[in-house]
Short mmCIF file of C-alpha atoms and ligand atoms in Angstrom, two decimals:
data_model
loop_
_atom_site.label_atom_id
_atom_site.label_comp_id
_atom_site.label_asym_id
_atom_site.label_seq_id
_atom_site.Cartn_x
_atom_site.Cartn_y
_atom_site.Cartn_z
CA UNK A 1 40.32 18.37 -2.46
CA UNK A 2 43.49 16.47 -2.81
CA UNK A 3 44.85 15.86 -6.45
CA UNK A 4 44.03 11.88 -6.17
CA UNK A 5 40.69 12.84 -5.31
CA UNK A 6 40.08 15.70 -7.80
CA UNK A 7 41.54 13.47 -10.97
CA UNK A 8 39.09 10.57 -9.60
CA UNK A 9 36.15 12.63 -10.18
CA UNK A 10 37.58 14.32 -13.48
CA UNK A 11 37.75 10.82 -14.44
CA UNK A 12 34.57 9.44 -13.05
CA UNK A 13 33.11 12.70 -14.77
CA UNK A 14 34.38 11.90 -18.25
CA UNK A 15 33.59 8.46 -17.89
CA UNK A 16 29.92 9.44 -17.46
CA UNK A 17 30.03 11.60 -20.22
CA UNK A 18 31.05 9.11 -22.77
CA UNK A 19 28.54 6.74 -21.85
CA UNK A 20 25.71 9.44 -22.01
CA UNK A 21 27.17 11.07 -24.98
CA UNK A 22 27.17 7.53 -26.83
CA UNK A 23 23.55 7.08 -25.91
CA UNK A 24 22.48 10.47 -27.12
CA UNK A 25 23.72 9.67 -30.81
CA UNK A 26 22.27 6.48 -30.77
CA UNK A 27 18.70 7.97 -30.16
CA UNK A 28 19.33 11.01 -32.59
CA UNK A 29 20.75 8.70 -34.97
CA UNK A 30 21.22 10.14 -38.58
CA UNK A 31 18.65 12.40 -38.25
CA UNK A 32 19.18 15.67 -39.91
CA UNK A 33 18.90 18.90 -37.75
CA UNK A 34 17.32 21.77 -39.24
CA UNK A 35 17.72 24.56 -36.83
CA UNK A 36 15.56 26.79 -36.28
CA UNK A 37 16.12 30.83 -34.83
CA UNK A 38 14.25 29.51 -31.46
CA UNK A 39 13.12 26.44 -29.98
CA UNK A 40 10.38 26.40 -27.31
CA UNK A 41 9.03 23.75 -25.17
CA UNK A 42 6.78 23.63 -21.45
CA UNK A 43 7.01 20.54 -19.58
CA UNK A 44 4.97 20.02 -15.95
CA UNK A 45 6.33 19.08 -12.83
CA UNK A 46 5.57 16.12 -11.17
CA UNK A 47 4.60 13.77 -7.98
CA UNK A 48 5.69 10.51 -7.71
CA UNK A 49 2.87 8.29 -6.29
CA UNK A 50 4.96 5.18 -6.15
CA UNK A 51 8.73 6.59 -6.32
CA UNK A 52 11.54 5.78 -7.78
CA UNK A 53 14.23 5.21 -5.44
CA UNK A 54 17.72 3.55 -6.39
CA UNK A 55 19.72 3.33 -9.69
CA UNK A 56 20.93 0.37 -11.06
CA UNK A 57 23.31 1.94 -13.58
CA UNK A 58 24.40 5.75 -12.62
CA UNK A 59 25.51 7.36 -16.31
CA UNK A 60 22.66 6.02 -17.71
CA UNK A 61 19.90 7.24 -14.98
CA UNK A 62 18.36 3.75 -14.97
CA UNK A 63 16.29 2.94 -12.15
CA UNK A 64 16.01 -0.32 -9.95
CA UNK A 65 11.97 -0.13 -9.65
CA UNK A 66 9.69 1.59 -11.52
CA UNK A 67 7.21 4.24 -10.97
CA UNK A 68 4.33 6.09 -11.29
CA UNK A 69 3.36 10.24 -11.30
CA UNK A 70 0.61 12.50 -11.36
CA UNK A 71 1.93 15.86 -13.54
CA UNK A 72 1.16 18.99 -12.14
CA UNK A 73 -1.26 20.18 -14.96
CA UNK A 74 0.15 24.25 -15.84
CA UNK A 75 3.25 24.13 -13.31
CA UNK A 76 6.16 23.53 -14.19
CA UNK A 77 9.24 24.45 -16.87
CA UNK A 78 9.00 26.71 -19.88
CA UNK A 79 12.54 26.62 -21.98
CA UNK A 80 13.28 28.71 -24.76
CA UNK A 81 16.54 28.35 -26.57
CA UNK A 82 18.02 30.35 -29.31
CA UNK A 83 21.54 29.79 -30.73
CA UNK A 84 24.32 32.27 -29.88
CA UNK A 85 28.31 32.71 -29.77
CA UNK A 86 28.36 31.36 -25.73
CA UNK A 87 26.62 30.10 -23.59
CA UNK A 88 24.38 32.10 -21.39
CA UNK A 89 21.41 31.01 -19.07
CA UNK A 90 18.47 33.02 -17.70
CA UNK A 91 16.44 31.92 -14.77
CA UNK A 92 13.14 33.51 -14.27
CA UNK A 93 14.87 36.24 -16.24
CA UNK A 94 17.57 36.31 -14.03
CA UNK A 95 21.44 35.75 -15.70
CA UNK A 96 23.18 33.04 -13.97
CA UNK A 97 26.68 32.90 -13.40
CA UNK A 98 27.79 29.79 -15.54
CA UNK A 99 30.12 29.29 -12.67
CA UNK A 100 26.60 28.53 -10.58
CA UNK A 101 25.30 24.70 -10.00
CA UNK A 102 22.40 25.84 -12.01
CA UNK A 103 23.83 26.81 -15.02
CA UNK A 104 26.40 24.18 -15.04
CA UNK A 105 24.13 21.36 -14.84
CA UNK A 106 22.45 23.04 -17.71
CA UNK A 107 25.43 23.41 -19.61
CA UNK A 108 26.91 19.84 -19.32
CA UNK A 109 23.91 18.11 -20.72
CA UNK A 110 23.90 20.40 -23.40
CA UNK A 111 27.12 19.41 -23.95
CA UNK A 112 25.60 15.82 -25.21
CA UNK A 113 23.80 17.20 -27.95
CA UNK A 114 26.54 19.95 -29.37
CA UNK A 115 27.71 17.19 -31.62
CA UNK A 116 24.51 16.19 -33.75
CA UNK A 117 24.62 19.92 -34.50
CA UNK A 118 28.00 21.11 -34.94
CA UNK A 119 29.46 23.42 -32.30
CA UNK A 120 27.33 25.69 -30.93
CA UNK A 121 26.38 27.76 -28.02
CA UNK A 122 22.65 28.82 -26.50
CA UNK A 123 20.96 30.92 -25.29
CA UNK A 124 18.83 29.58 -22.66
CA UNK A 125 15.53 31.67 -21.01
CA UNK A 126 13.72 28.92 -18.54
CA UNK A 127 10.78 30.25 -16.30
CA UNK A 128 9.62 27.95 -13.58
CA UNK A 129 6.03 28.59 -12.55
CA UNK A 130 5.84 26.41 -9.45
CA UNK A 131 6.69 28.59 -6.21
CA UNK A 132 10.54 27.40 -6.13
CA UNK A 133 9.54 27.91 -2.19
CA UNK A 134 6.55 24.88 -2.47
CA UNK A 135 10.25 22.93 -2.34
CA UNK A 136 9.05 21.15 -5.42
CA UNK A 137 11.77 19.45 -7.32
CA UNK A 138 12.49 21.53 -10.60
CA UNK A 139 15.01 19.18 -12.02
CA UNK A 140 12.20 17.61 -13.18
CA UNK A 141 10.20 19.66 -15.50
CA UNK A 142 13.42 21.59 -16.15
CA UNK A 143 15.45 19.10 -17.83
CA UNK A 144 11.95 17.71 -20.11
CA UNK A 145 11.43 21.48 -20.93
CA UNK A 146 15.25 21.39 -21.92
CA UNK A 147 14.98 18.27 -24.11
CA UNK A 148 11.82 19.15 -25.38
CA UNK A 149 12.95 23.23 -26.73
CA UNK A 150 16.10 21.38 -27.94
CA UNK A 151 14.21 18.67 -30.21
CA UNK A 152 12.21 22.06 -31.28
CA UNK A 153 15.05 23.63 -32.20
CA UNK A 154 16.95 21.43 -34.06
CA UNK A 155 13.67 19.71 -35.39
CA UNK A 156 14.43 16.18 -35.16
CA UNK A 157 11.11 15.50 -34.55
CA UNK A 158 11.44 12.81 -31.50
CA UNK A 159 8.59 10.98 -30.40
CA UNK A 160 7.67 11.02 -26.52
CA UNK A 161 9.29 7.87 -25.85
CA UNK A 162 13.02 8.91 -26.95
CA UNK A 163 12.00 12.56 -25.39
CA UNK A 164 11.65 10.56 -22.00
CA UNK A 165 15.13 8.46 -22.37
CA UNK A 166 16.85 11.60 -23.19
CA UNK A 167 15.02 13.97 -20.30
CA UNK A 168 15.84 10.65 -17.94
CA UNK A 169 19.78 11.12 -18.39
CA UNK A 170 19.49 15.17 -16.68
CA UNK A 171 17.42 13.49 -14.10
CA UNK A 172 15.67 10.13 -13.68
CA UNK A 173 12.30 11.98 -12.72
CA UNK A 174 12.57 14.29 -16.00
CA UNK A 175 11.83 11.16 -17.81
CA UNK A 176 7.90 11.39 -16.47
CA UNK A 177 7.59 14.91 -17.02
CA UNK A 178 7.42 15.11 -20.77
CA UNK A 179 4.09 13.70 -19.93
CA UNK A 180 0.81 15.30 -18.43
CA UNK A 181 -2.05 13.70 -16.37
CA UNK A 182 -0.72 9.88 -15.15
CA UNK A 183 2.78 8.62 -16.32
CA UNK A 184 4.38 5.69 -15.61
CA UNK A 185 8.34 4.87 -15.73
CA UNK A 186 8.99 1.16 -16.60
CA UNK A 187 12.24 0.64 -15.03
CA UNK A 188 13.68 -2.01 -17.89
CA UNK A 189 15.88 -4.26 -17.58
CA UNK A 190 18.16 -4.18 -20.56
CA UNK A 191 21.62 -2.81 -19.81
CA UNK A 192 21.55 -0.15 -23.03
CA UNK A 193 18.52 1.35 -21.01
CA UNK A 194 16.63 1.20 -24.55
CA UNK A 195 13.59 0.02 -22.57
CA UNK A 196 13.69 2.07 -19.65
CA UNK A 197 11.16 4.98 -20.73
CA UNK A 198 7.99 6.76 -19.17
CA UNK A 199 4.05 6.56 -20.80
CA UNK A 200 1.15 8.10 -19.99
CA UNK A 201 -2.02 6.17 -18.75
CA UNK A 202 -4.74 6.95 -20.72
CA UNK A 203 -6.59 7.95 -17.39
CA UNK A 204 -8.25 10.97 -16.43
CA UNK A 205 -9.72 12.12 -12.97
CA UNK A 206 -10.47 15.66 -13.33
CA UNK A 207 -11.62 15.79 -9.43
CA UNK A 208 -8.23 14.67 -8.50
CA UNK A 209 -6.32 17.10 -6.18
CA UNK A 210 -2.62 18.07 -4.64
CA UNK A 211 -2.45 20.30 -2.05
CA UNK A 212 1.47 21.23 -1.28
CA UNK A 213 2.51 21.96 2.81
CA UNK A 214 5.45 24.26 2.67
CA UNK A 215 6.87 23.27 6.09
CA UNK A 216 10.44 23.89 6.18
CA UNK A 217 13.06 25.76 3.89
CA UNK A 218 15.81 24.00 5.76
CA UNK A 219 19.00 22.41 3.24
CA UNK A 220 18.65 18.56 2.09
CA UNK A 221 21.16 17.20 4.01
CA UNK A 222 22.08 15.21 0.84
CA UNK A 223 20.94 15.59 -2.81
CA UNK A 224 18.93 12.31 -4.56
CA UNK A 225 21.39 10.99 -6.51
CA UNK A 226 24.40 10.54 -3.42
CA UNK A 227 21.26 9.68 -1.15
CA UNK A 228 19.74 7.21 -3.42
CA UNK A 229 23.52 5.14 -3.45
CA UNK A 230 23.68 5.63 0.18
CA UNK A 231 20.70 3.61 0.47
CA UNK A 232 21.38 1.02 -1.99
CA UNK A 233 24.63 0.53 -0.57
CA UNK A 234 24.01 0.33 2.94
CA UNK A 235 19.92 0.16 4.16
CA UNK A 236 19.45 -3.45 5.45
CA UNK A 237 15.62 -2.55 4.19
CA UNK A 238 16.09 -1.52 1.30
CA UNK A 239 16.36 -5.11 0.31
CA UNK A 240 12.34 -4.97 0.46
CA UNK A 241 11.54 -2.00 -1.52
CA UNK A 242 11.81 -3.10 -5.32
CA UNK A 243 9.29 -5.69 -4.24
CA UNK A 244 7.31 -3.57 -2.47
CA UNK A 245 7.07 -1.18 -4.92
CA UNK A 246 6.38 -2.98 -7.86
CA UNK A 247 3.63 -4.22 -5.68
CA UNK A 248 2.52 -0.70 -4.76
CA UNK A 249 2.80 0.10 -8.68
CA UNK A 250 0.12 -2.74 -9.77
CA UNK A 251 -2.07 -1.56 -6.82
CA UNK A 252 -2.24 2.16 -7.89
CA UNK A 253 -2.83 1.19 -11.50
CA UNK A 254 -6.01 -0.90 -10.64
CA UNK A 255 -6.58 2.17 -8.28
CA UNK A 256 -6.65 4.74 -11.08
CA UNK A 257 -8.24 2.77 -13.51
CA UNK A 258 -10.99 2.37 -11.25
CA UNK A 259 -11.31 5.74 -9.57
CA UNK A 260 -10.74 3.97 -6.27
CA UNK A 261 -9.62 7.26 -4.07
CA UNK A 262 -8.76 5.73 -0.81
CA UNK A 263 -6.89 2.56 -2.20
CA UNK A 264 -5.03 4.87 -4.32
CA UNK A 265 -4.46 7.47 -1.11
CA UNK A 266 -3.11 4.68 1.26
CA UNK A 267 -0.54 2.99 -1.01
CA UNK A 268 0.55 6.66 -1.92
CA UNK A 269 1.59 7.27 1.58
CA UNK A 270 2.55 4.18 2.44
CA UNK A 271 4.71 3.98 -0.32
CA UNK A 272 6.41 7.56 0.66
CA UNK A 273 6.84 6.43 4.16
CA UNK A 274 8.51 3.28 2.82
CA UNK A 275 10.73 4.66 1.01
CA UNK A 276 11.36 7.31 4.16
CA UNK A 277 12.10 4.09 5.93
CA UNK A 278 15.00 2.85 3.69
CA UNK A 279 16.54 6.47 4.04
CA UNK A 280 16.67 6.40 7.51
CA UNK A 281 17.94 2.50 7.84
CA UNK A 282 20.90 3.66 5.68
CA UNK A 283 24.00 4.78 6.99
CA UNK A 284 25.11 7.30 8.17
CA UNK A 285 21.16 7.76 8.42
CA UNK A 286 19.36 9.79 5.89
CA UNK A 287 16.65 12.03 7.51
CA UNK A 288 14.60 14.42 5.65
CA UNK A 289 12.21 14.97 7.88
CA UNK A 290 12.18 18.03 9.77
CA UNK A 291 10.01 18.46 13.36
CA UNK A 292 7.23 20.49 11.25
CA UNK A 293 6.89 17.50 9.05
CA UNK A 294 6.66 14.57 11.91
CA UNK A 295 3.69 17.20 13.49
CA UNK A 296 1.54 17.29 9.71
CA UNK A 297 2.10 13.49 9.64
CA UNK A 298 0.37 13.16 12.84
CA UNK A 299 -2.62 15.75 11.78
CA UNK A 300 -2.96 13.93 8.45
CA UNK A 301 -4.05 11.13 10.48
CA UNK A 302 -5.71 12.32 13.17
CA UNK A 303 -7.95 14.38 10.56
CA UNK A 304 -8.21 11.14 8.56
CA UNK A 305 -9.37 9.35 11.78
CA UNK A 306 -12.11 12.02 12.48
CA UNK A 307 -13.56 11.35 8.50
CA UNK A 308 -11.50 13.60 5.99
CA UNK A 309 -10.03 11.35 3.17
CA UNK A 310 -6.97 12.92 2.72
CA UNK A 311 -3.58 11.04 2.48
CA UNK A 312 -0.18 12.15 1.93
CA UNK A 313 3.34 11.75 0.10
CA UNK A 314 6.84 13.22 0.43
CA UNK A 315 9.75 13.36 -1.43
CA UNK A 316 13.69 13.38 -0.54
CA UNK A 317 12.87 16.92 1.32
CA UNK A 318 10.85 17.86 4.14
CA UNK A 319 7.81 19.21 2.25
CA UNK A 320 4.72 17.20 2.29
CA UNK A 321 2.22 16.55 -0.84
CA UNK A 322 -1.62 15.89 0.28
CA UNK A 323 -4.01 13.86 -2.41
CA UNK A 324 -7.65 14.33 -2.00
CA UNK A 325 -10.58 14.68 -4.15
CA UNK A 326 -12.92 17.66 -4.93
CA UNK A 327 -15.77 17.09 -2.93
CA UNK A 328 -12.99 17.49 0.14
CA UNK A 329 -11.14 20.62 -1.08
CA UNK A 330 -13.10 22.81 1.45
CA UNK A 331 -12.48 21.00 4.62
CA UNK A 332 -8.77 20.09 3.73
CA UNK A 333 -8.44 24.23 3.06
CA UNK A 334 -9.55 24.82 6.63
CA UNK A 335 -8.14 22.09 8.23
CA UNK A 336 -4.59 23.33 6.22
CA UNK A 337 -5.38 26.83 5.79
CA UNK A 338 -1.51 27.49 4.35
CA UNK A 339 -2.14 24.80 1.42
CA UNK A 340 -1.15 25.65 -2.03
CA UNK A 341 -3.69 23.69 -4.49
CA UNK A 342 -3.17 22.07 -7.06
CA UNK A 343 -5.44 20.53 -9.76
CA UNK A 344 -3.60 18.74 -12.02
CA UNK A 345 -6.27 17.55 -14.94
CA UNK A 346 -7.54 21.32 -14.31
CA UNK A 347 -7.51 24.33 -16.74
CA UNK A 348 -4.85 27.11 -16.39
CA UNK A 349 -5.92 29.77 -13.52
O1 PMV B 1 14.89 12.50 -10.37
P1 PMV B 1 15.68 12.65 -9.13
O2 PMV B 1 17.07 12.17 -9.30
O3 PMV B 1 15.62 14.06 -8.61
O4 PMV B 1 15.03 11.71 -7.98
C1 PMV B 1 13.69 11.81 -7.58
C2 PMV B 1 13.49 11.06 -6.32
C3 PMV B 1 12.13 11.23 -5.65
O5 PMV B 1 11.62 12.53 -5.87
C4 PMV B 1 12.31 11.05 -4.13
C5 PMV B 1 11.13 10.18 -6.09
C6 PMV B 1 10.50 10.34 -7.45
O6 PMV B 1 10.15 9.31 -8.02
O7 PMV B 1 10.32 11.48 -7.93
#
């Protein structure tokens, strides 16, 4: 990198960090931290049913559209943090190399919160109990579980809302995980992103299910956050999608609220597919979508077409998400035999 280039990013680096850091003490406030010797916390993954595509401000993590998630019941993120004389961070037991993307991400957004409680190091043991090779997002669950151990450490004693604003700055997704069962992410509007927080609907459907098609271990071409300005910037039709899905959104509400399976399956995947569309309008185009994942596509259907309500989603990967109901769970087995299920309002196995 040339030296322009490299002090442009220092820059645009620091410049992030002051906004984020600014919001972080506004949310903790005065509140006085009382550490404790460990904090703890497990947060579940999640699926994006209508997704959230495009930010409208960058350091903050605020969204153009909102969204809406099922949480993967027991997968996901447990975080345990203890405080220490440096940092150090275990994956799945494993010591990273702080040099490593992994423990760098961790480390700058733990940098926000040094501050509000003097300068200190952790210790930071996360486990991740969804099959990293499912190629399910663990940003997700990672950064609530991080928030979350944090707020039990230091016991400020957040609620779920200010959990959710803070989780939303490691990654906008994050800010649904600190959630189970349904969760929605209300964009906001205000520029302070004050109002731009996830809830939970107050919905269950124990019968719902997620089956996960690990098709291809192939590298993103381009991580969210580069391929979400991409499309902003350049996708002629991406000029549709806020509408579209805040239309999708009010659709799968009414869907959930009244257990209505196959409306809430089709806007699901036509939402995904949507969103797919933007990405590959954009330019140069973004294509996640590997061969293996064009061919499930077309089986989806074709076993829809033959009677099997099953439906699908995707995220920014090649990996494909199925959504069916109990009564189906047999025939979508043998028609997928490799499926990993999922029941995400179901007890731990
Ligand atoms: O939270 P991020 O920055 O990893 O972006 C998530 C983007 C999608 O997974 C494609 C959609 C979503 O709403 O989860």
């Amino acid at each position: 990198m040339k030296m322009y280039q490299f002090l442009k990013v220092r820059h645009h680096k620091e410049f992030m960090h002051d906004i984020q850091s600014l919001f972080v003490k506004n949310i903790i406030g005065n509140t006085q931290a009382r550490i404790k010797e460990r904090g703890t916390a497990f947060a579940p993954s999640n699926i994006a049913l209508c997704k959230y595509w495009g930010k409208r401000d960058a350091a903050l993590n605020l969204p153009i559209n909102s969204s809406l998630s099922i949480s993967l019941g027991h997968l996901g993120t447990r975080t345990e943090l203890r405080v220490c004389d440096e940092d150090v961070v275990y994956l799945n037991g494993q010591l990273q190399s702080l040099d490593a993307d992994f423990a760098q991400r961790i480390s700058v957004f733990l940098d926000l919160f040094r501050p509000a409680l003097g300068t200190v190091h952790f210790e930071v043991r996360t486990e991740n109990n969804i099959p990293t090779a499912a190629g399910l997002a663990s940003s997700a669950s990672g950064f609530a579980a991080l928030v979350m151990a944090l707020d039990d450490l230091a016991g400020w004693g957040l609620d779920k809302k200010e959990l959710s604003m803070l989780a939303r700055l490691g990654s906008g997704s994050a800010s649904r995980s600190v959630f189970d069962g349904f969760v929605q992410w209300h964009a906001g509007d205000k520029p302070d992103g004050t109002d731009s927080f996830a809830e939970k609907l107050p919905i269950e459907w124990p019968e719902f299910r997620i089956g996960i098609l690990e098709l291809s271990t192939a590298k993103k071409p381009i991580g969210s956050r580069d391929g979400m300005n991409r499309t902003v910037e350049t996708s002629e039709l991406y000029k549709s999608w806020p509408k579209q899905a805040a239309a999708n959104l009010e659709t799968l509400r009414t869907a959930i609220e009244n257990h209505d399976f196959p409306s809430l399956g089709e806007t699901a995947e036509c939402n995904a597919l949507s969103m797919h569309a933007t990405m590959m309008a954009a330019w140069p185009p973004l294509i996640y979508l590997q061969p293996e994942t064009i061919e499930q596509i077309h089986k989806v259907q074709r076993v829809r077409s033959e009677g099997l309500e099953v439906f699908l989603t995707m995220d920014a990967g090649p990996n494909i998400k199925l959504l069916f109901l109990e009564e189906n769970e047999t025939a979508v087995s043998a028609a997928f035999p490799d499926l990993k299920m999922i029941k995400p309002f179901g007890a731990e196995e």
